[in-house]
mmCIF file of C-alpha atoms in Angstrom:
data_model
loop_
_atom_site.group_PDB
_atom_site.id
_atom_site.type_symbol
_atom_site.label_atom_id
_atom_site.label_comp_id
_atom_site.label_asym_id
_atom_site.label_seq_id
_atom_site.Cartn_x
_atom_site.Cartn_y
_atom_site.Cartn_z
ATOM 1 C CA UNK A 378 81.608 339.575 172.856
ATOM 2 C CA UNK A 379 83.061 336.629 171.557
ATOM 3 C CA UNK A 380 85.544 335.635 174.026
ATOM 4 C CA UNK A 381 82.802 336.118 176.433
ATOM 5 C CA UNK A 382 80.677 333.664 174.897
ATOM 6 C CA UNK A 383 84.145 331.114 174.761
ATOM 7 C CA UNK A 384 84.524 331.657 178.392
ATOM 8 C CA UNK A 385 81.023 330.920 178.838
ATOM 9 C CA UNK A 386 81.277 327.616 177.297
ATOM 10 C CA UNK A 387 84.397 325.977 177.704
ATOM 11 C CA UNK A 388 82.930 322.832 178.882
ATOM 12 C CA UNK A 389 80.820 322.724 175.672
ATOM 13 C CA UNK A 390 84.074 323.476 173.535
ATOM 14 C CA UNK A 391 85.900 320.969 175.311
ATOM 15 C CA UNK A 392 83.236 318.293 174.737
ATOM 16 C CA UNK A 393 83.103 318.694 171.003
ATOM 17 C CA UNK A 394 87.186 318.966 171.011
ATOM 18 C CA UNK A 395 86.938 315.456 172.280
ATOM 19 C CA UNK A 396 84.562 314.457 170.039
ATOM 20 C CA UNK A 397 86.480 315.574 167.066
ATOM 21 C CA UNK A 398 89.504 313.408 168.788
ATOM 22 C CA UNK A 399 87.518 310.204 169.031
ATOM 23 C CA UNK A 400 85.694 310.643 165.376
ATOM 24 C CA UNK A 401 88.667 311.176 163.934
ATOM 25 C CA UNK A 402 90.691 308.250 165.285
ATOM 26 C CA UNK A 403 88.031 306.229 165.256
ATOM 27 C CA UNK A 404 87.505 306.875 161.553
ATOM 28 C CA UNK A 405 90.762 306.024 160.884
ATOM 29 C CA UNK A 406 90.015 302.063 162.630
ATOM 30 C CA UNK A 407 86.374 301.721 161.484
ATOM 31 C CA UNK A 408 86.325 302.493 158.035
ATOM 32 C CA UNK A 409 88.564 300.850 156.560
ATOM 33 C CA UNK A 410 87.778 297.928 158.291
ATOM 34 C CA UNK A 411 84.138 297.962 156.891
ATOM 35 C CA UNK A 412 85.206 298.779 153.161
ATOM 36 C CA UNK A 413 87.650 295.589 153.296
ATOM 37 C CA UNK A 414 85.268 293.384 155.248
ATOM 38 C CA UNK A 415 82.438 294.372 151.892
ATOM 39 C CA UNK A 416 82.868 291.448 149.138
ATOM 40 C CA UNK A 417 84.184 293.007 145.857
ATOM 41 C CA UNK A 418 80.828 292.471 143.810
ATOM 42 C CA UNK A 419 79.090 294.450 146.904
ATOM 43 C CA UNK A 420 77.543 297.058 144.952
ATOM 44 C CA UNK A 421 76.512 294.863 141.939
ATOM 45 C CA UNK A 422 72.978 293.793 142.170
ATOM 46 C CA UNK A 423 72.192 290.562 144.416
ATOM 47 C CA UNK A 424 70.132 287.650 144.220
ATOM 48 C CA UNK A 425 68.568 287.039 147.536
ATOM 49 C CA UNK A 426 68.865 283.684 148.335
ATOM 50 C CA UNK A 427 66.447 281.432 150.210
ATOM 51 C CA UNK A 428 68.672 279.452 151.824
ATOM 52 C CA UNK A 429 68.539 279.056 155.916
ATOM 53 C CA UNK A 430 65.783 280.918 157.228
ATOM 54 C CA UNK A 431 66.468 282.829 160.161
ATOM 55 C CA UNK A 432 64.746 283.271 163.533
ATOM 56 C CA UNK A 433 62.839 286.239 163.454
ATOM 57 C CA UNK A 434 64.234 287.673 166.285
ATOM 58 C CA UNK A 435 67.902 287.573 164.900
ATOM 59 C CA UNK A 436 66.831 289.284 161.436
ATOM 60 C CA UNK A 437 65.211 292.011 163.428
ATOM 61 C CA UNK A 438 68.138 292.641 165.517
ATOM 62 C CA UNK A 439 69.994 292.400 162.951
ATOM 63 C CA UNK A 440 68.509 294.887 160.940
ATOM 64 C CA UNK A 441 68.098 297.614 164.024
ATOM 65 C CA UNK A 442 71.839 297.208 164.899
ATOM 66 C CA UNK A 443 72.775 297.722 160.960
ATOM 67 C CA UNK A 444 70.677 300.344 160.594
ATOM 68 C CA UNK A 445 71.640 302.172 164.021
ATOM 69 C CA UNK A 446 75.240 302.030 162.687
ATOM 70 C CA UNK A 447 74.753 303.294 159.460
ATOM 71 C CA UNK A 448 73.042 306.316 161.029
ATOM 72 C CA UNK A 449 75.608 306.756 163.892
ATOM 73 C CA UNK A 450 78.008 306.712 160.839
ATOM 74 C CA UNK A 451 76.064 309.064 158.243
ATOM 75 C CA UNK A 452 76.309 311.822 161.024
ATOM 76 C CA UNK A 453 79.196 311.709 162.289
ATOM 77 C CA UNK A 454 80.194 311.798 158.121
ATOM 78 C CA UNK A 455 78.393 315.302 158.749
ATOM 79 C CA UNK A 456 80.224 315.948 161.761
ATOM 80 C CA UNK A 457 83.471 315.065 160.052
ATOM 81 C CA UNK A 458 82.700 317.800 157.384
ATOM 82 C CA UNK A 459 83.821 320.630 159.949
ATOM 83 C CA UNK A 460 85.798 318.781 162.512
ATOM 84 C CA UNK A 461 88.612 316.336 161.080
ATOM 85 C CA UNK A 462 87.999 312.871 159.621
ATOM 86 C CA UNK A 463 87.167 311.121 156.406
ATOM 87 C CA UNK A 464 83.747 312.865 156.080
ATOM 88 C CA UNK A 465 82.286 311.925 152.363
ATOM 89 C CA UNK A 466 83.717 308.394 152.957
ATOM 90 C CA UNK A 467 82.068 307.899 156.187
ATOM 91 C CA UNK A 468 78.304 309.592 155.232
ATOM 92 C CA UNK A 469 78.960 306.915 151.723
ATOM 93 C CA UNK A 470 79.489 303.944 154.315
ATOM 94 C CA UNK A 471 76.382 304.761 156.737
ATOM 95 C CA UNK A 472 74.281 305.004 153.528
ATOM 96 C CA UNK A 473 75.329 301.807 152.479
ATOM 97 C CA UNK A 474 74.588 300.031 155.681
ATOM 98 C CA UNK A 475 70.998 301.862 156.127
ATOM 99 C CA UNK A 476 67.482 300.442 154.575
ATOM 100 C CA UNK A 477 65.514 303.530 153.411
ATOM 101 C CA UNK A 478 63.703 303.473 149.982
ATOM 102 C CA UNK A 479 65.586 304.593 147.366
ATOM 103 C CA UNK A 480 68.879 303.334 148.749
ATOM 104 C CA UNK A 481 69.975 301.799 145.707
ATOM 105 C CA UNK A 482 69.713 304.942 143.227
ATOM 106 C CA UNK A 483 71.248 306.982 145.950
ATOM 107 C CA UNK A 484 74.344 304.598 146.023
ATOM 108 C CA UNK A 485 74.562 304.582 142.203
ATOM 109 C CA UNK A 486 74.926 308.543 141.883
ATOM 110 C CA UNK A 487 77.001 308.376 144.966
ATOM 111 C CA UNK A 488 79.498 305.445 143.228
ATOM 112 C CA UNK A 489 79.977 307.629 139.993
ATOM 113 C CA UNK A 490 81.872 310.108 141.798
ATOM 114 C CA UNK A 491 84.995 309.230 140.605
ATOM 115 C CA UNK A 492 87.086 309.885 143.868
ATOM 116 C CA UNK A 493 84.451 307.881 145.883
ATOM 117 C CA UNK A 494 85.496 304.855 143.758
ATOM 118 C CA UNK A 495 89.164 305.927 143.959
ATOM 119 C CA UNK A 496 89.055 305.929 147.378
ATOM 120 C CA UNK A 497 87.190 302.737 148.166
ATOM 121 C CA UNK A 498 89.334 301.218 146.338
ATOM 122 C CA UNK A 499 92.946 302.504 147.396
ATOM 123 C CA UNK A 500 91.576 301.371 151.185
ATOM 124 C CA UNK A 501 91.333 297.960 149.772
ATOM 125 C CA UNK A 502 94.316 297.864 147.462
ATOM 126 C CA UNK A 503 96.102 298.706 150.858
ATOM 127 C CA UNK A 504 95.199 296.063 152.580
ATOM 128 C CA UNK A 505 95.861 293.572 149.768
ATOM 129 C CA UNK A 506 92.224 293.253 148.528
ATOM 130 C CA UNK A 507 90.720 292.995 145.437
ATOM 131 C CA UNK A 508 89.005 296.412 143.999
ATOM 132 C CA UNK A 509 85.433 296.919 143.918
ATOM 133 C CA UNK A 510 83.221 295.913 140.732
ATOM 134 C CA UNK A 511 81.143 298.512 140.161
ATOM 135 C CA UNK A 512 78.066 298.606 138.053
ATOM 136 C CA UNK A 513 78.308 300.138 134.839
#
């Protein structure tokens, strides 16, 4: 019965295979690159300033695109549970870049895990950066 149901789908098994290929790999690039790209005070809380204002148009694109990424991210951080890749790092990352109420509470439980913290900062320690600040 359940080599039948392989047979049945190899086309489905090779799709996730490549999947699984590309999320992993591409974990390996992305990731990082976001976590050294983040200042070191990131997770402290932030004044907003007032500065320039921006065209509406650009701070609504802005926010779509941020948010579309952290969600792309966030599930493949689920997908990356079963399948390999960096899956708790990358469902911490889409959090960070989506806008949902309750966002900053979330990120505070999530940052006193101590191997999140460990692990954001041995990415940046790698690639000569300072560590993190985190709130107390």
């Amino acid at each position: 019965m359940n080599g039948d149901w392989f047979s049945q789908n190899q086309l489905l098994i090779q799709w996730i295979s490549i999947a699984s290929i590309i999320s992993f790999f591409g974990s390996l690039i992305i990731i990082p690159k976001l976590i050294i790209n983040l200042p070191p005070d990131f997770f402290l809380k932030r004044k907003t300033s007032a500065s320039v204002k921006q065209i509406v148009v650009i701070r609504v694109t802005f926010f779509l695109m941020k948010n579309c990424l952290g969600f792309l991210l966030f599930l493949c951080g689920i997908l990356m549970l079963f399948i390999p890749g960096q899956g708790l790092l990358t469902m911490f990352l889409g959090l960070v870049l989506l806008d949902f109420p309750g966002k900053q509470k979330l990120q505070l439980y999530c940052l006193k895990v101590r191997p999140v913290r460990r692990s954001l900062n041995w990415i940046r320690r790698k690639y000569g950066k300072k560590a993190f600040i985190f709130p107390a």
